[in-house]
Coordinates of C-alpha atoms in Angstrom, one line a residue:
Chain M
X323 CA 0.0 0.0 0.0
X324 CA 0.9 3.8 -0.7
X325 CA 1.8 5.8 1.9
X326 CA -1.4 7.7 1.5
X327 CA -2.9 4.6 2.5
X328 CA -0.9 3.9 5.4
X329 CA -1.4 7.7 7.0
X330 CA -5.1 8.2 7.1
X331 CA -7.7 7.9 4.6
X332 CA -9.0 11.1 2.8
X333 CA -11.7 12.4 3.8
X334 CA -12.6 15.5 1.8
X335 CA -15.8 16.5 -0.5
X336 CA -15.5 15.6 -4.0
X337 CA -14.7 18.1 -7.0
X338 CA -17.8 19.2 -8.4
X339 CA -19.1 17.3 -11.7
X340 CA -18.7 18.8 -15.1
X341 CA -21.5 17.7 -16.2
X342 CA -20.8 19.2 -19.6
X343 CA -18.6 16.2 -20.1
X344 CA -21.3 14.1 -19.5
X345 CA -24.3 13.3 -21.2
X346 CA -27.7 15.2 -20.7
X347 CA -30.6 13.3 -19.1
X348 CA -33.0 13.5 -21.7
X349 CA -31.1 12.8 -25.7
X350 CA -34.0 11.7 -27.7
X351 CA -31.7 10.2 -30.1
X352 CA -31.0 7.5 -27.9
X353 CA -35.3 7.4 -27.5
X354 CA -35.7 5.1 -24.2
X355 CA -34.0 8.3 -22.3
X356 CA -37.0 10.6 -23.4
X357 CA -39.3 8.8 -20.8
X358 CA -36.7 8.1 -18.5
X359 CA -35.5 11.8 -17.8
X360 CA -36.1 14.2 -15.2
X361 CA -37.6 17.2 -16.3
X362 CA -36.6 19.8 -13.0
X363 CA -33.6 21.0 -12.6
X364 CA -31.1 19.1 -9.8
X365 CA -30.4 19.8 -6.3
X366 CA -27.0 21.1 -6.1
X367 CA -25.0 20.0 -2.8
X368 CA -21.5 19.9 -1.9
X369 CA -20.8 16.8 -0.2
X370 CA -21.7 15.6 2.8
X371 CA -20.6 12.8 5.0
X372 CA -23.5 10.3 3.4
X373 CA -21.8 11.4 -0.4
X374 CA -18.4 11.5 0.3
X375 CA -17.8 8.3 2.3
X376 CA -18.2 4.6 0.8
X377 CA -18.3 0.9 1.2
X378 CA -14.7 -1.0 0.1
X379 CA -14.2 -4.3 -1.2
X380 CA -11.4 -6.4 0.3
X381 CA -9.5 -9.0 -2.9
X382 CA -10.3 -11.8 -0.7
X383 CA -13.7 -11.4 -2.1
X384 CA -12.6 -12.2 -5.3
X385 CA -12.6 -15.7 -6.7
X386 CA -9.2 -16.7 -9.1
X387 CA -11.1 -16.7 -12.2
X388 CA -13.5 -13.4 -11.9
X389 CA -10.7 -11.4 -14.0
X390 CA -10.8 -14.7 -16.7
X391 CA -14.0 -14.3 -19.0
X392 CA -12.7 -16.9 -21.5
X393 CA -12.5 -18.8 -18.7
X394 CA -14.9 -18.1 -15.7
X395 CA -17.7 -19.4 -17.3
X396 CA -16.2 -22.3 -19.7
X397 CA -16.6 -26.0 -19.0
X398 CA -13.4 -27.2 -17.3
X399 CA -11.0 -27.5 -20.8
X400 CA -12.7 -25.1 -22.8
X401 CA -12.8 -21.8 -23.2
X402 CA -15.2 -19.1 -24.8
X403 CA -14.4 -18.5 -28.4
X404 CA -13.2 -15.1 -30.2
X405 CA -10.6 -12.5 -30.6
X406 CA -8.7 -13.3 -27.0
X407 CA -7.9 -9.7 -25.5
X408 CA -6.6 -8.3 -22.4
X409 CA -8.1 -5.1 -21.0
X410 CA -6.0 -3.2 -18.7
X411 CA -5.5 0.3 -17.4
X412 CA -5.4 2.4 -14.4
X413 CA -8.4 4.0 -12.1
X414 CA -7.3 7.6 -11.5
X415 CA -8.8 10.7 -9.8
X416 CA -8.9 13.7 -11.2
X417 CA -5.9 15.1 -9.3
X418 CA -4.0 11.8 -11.7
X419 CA -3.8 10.2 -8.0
X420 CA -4.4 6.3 -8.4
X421 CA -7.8 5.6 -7.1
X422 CA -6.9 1.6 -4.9
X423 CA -8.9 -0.7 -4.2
X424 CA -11.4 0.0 -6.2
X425 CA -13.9 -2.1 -7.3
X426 CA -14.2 -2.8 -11.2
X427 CA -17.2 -4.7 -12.4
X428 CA -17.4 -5.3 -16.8
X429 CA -20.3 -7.4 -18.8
X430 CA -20.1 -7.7 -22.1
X431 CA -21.6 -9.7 -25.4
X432 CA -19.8 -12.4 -26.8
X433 CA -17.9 -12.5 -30.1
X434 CA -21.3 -12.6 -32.1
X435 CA -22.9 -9.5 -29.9
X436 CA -25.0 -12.2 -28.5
X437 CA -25.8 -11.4 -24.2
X438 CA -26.5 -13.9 -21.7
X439 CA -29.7 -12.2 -20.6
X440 CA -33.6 -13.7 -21.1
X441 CA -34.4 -10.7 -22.0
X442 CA -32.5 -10.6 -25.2
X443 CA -33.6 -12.3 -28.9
X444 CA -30.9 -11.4 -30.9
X445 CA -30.3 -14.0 -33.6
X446 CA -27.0 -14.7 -33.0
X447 CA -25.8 -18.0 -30.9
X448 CA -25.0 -18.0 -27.3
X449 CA -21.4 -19.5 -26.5
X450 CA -22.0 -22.1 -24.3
X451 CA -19.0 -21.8 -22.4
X452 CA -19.2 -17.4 -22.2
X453 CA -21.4 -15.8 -19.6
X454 CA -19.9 -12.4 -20.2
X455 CA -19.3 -11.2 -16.4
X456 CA -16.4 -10.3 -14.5
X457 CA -14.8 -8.1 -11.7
X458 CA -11.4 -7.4 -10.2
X459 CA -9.9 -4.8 -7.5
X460 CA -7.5 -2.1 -8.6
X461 CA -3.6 -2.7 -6.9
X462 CA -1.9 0.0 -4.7
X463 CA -1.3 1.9 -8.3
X464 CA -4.7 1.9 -9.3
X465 CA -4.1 -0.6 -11.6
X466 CA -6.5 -3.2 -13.0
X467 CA -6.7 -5.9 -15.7
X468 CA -8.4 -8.6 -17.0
X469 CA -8.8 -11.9 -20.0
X470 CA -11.6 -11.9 -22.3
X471 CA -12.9 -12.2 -25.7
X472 CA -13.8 -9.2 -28.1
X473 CA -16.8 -8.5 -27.6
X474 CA -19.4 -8.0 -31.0
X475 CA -21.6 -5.2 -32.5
X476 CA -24.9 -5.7 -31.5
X477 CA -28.4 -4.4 -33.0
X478 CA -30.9 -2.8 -31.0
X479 CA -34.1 -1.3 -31.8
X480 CA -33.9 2.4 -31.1
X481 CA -33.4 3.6 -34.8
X482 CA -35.0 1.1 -37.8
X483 CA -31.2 -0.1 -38.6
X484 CA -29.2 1.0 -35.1
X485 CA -26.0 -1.4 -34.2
X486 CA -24.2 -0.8 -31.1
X487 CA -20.5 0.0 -31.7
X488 CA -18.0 -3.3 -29.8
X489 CA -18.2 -2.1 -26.0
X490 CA -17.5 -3.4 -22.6
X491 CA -20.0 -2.0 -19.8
X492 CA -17.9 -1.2 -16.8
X493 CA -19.1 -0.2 -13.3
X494 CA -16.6 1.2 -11.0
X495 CA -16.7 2.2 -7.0
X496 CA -14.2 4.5 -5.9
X497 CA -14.0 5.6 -2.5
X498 CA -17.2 7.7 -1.9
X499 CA -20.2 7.1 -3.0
X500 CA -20.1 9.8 -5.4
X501 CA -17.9 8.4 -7.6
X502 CA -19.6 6.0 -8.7
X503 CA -19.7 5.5 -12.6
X504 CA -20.6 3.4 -15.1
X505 CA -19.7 3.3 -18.6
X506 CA -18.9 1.7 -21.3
X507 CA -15.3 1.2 -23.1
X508 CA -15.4 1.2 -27.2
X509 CA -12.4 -0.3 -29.4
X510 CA -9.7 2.4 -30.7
X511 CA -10.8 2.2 -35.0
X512 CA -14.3 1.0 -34.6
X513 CA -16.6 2.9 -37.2
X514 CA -19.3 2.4 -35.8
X515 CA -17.9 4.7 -32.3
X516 CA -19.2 7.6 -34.3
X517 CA -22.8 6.2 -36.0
X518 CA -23.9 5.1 -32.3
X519 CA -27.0 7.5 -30.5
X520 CA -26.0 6.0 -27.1
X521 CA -22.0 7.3 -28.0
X522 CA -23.4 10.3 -28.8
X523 CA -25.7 11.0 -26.2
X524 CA -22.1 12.9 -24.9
X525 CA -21.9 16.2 -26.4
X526 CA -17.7 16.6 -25.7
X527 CA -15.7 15.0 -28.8
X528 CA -13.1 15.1 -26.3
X529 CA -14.8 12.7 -23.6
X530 CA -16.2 10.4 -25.9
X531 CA -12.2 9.8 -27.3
X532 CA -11.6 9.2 -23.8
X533 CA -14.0 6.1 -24.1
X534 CA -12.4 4.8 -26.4
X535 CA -9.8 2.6 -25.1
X536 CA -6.1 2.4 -27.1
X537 CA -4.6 -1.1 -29.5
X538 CA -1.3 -2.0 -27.3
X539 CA 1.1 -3.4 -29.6
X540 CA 3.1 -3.2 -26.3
X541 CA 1.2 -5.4 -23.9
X542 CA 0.5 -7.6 -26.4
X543 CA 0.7 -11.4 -25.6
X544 CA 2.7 -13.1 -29.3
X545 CA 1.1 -16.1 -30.4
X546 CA -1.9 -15.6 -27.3
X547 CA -4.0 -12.4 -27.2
X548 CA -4.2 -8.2 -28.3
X549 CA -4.2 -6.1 -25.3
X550 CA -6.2 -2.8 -25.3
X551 CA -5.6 0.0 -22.4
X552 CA -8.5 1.8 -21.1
X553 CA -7.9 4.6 -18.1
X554 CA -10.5 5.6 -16.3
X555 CA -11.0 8.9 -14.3
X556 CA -13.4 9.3 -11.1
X557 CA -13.8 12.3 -9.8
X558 CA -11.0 13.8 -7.2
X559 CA -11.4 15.0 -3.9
X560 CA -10.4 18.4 -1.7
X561 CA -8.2 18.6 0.8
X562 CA -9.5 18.4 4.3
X563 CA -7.6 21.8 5.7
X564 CA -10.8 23.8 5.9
X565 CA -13.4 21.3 5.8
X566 CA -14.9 21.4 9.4
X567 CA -14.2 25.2 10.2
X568 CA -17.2 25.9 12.7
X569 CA -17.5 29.7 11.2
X570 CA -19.2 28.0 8.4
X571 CA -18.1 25.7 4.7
Chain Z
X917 CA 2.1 33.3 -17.3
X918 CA 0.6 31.6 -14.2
X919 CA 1.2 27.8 -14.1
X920 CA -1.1 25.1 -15.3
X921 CA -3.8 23.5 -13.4
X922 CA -3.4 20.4 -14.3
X923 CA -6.5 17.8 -13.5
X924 CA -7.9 15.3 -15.4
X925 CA -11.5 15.2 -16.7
X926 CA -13.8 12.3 -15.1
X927 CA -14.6 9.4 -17.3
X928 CA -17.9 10.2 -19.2
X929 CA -20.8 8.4 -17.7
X930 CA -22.8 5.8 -20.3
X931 CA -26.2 4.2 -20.0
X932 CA -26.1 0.8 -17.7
X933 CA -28.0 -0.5 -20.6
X934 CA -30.9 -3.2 -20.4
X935 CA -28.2 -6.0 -19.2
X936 CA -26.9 -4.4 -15.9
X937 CA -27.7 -7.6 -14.3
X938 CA -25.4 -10.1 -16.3
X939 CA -22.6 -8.0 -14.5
X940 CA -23.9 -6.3 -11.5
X941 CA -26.3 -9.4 -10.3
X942 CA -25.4 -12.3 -12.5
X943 CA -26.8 -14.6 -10.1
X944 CA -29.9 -12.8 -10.4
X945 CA -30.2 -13.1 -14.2
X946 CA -29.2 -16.7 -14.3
X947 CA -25.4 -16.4 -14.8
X948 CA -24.6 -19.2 -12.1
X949 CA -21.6 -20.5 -10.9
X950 CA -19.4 -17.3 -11.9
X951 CA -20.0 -15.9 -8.6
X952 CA -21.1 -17.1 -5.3
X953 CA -23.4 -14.7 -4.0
X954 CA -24.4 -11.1 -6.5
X955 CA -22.8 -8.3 -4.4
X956 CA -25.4 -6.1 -2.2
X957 CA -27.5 -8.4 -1.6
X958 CA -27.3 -8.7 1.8
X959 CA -26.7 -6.0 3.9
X960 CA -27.4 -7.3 7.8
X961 CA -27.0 -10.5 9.5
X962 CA -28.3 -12.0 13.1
X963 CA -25.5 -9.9 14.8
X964 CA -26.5 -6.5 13.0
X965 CA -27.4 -3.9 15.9
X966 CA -30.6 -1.6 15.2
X967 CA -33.8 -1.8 14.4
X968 CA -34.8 -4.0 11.4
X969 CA -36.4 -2.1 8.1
X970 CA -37.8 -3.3 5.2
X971 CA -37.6 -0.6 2.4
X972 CA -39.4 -1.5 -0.9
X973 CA -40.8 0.4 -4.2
X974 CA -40.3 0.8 -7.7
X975 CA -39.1 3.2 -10.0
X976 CA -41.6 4.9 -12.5
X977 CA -40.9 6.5 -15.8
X978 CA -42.5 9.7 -17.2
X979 CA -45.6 7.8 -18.1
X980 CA -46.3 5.8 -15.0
X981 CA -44.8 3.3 -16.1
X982 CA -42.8 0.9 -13.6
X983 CA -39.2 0.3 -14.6
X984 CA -38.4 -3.9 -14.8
X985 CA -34.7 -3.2 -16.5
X986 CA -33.7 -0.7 -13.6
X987 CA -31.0 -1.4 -10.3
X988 CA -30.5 0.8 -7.0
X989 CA -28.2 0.7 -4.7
X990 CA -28.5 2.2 -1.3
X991 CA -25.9 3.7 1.3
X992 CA -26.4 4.6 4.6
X993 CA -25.5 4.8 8.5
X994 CA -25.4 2.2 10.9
X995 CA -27.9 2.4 13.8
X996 CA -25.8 4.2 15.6
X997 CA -25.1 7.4 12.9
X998 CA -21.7 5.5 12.0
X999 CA -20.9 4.8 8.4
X1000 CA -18.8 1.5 7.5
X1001 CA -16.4 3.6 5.3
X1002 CA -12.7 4.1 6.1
X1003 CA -13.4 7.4 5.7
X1004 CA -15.5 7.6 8.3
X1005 CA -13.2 9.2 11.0
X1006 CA -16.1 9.7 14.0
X1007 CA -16.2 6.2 15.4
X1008 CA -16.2 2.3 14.3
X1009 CA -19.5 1.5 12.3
X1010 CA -21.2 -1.9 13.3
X1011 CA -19.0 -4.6 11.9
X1012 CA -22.6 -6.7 11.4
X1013 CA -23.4 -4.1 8.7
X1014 CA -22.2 -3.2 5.5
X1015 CA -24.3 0.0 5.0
X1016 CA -24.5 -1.0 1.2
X1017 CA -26.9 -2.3 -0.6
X1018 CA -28.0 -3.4 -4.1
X1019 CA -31.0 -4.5 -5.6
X1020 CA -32.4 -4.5 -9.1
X1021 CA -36.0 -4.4 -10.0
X1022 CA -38.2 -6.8 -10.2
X1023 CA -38.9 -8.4 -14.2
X1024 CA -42.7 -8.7 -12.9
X1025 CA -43.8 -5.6 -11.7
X1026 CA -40.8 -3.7 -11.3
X1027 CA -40.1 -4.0 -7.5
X1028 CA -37.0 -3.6 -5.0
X1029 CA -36.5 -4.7 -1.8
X1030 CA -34.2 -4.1 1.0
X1031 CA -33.8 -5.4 3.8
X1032 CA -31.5 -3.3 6.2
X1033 CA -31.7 -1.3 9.1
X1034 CA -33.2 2.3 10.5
X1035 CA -29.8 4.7 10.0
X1036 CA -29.1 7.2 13.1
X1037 CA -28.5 10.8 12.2
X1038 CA -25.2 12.1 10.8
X1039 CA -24.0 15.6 11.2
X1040 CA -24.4 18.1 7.9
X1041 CA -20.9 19.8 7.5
X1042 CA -21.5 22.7 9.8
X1043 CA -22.7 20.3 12.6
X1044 CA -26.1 20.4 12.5
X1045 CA -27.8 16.7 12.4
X1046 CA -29.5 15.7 9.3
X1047 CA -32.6 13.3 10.0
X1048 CA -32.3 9.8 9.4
X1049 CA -31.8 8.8 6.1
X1050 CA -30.7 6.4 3.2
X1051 CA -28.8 7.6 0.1
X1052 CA -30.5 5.9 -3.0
X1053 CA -28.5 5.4 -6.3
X1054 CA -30.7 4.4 -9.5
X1055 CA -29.0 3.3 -13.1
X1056 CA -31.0 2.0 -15.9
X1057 CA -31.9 1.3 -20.0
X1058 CA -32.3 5.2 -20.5
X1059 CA -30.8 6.8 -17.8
X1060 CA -27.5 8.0 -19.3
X1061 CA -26.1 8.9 -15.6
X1062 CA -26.7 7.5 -12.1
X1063 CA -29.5 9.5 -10.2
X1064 CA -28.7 10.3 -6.6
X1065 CA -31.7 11.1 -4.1
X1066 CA -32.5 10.5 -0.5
X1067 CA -35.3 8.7 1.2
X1068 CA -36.0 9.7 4.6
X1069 CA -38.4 8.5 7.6
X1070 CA -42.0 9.8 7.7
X1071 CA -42.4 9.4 11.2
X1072 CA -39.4 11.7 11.8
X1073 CA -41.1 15.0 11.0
X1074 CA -39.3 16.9 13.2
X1075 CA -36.1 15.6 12.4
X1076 CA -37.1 16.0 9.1
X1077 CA -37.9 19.7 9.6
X1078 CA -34.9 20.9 10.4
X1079 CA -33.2 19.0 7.9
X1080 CA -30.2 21.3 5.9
X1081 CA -31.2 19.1 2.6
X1082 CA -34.7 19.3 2.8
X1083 CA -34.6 22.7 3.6
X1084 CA -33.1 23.5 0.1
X1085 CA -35.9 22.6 -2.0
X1086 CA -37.4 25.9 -3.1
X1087 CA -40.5 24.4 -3.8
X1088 CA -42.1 22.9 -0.6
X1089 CA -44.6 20.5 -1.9
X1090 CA -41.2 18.5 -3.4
X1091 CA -40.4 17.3 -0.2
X1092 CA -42.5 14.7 0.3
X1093 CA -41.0 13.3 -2.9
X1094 CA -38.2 12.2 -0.5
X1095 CA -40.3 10.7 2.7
X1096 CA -41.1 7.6 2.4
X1097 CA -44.5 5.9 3.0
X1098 CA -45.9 2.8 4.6
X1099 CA -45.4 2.2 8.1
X1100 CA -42.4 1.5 10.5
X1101 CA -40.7 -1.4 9.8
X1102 CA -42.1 -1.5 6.8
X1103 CA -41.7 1.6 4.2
X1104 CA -42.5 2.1 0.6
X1105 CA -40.3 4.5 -1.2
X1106 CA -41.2 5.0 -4.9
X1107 CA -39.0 6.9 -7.4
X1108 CA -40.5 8.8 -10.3
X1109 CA -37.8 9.7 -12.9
X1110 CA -40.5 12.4 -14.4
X1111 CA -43.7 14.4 -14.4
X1112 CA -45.7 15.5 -11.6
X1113 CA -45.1 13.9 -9.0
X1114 CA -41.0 14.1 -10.7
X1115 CA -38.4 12.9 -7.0
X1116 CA -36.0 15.3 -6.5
X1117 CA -32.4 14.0 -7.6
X1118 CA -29.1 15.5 -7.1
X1119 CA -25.9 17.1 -7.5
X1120 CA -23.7 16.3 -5.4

């Protein structure tokens, strides 16, 4: 652990959110959100002590095979079949501080954009040994990774002919409960990023890019699996110097 | 020339999407053996101090519609005011209770359920004591970033009175959105996204 760590856990309010780098509530392109948005205005706050603190998640929680999805789900000997990949990266804070021991949850298709889910009709086969969920912990340097297969476009009825760009959903839990996100990661040349209503439900250029996670040639495995690197960035926190002034925050 | 003030910018937020559950509550969706329990789904245990809740509704969309596809998760304070955080620096929060919770909605009418217990007061940053209440985080198909808002206690009107939150709402009849109904143990706490009767959410 960092020596941050080891002195005493943070316990300041959280930046405010630009919410100009996220998307709006209500995008009728992407039409299930015109239903789904609130109309008023929201209450602004800074953070209190219910916002700004948040559960943790020890690794012994984790089970050896929850960072494998060609495996975690595969009949003992097999594995699921597609483009093998690894997905790796760091969790920072906005301050570029490593954000550990956060939780990182992902779901996904499988290589034919086919979900495990009851709910879902598409055509295409279900790989009997993918389920499409995993989870790991980030390290002491915010670091996380995990093994699975590339996941495949997907069509979806929002538009007459709308396909869903290759995406990972991720779900991440920092240390308040304020910064928590969900996602979703796209693959660095897919051109279908820039076609998608639920991409471009957010109005920055420059945040969508930021979803879209880099080819590295570096980190690749020869002769086993591509590696993509995806960062992601919760939102930092203040310094504690003049929190709890009685005169008045 | 003054120097650079040099922060990132947060990770854009995306739609959960109408397959949370396949990674958030596999279990729950029929993803077995990955995991061997979904995460959230218990939040007490025999040896959890305070007095037992049960906190159920649904979430509805701008036509009255309940949402099936939707998941919450809830955080609060132990019984006695004390949150299991490490950043919690008042006291040690009842090791029986993880003060976390999550729960999606039900495919059949659109129902969540938790079963946890009452949280004590916490202090607002300038001291004052904010009534009981339970932080309520909603994601769904549609809802392109998480929605915070609050439930708090109807039998707690004075508490609730004097609360620093609910004293911010300009307009008083919005309130209630955030009181739950039913009766103690038992409360109903329903959500609407939109429209009339529209819960307050926040930024914070």
């Amino acid at each position: 652990m960092s020596d941050r760590q080891d002195t005493r856990p943070e316990t300041g309010a959280f930046f405010a959110r630009d919410r100009n780098l996220h998307p709006p509530a209500l995008a009728p392109g992407y039409k299930t959100s015109v239903l789904r948005s609130p109309q008023r205005a929201l209450l602004s706050l800074d953070g209190t002590i219910s916002e700004i603190t948040g559960p943790v998640f020890g690794h012994s929680m984790l089970g050896e095979l929850d960072n494998d999805l060609i495996h975690n789900f595969a009949k003992a000997g097999e594995s699921a079949i597609g483009e093998r990949i690894i997905v790796h990266g760091r969790v920072l804070d906005e301050r570029g501080l490593p954000v550990q021991g956060a939780l990182v949850e992902f779901w996904q298709a499988n290589a034919g954009g086919r979900y495990r889910h009851k709910k879902e009709s598409y055509l295409a086969p279900l790989d009997p040994n993918f389920g499409g969920c995993g989870r790991t912990i980030t390290d002491e340097n915010g670091y996380y990774f995990f093994r699975t297969i590339k996941p495949g476009p997907y069509p979806w009825p929002n538009g007459v002919n709308d396909w869903r760009p290759a995406h990972i959903h991720f779900s991440i839990f920092g240390h308040g409960f304020v910064q928590r996100l969900i996602t979703q990661m796209y693959f660095e040349g897919d051109p279908m990023i820039w076609k998608c209503p639920i991409v471009n439900t957010i109005p920055d250029r420059g945040a969508i890019e930021q979803l879209v996670a880099a080819l590295d040639w570096a980190n690749t495995i020869p002769m086993d699996s591509l590696a993509y690197k995806f960062d992601i960035v919760l939102r930092g926190r203040r310094s504690t110097l003049f929190e709890n002034r009685p005169e008045g925050n | 020339m003054v120097q650079e003030l040099k922060y990132l910018k947060e990770t854009a937020s995306q739609t959960a999407g109408p397959y949370v559950h396949i990674g958030l509550t596999p279990n729950f969706c029929g993803i077995g053996g990955v995991y061997e329990s979904d995460l959230g789904a218990s939040m007490v245990n025999d040896e959890t101090l305070g007095q037992r809740i049960t906190v159920t509704g649904r979430v509805f969309d701008g036509a009255g519609a309940p949402l099936k596809d939707a998941l919450v998760e809830i955080w609060q304070a132990d019984a006695a005011g004390l949150y299991n955080s490490p950043s919690e620096m008042r006291g040690t929060a009842d090791p029986n209770f993880t003060g976390w919770g999550r729960c999606p909605t039900s495919a059949e009418d659109g129902a969540f359920v938790f079963e946890t217990v009452k949280p004590g007061r916490v202090p607002f940053k300038d001291g004052r004591l904010m009534a009981p209440h339970i932080t309520f985080w909603i994601v769904a198909r549609g809802i392109n970033i998480g929605l915070h808002t609050r439930m708090y206690f109807p039998e707690e009107a004075a508490a609730n009175a004097e609360d620093p939150l609910l004293a911010r709402i300009e307009h008083r009849q919005r309130v209630e959105t955030l009181v739950a109904g039913g009766e103690p143990p038992n409360y109903v706490f329903d959500i609407h996204l939109q429209g009339e009767r529209e819960t307050v959410f926040l930024d914070i």
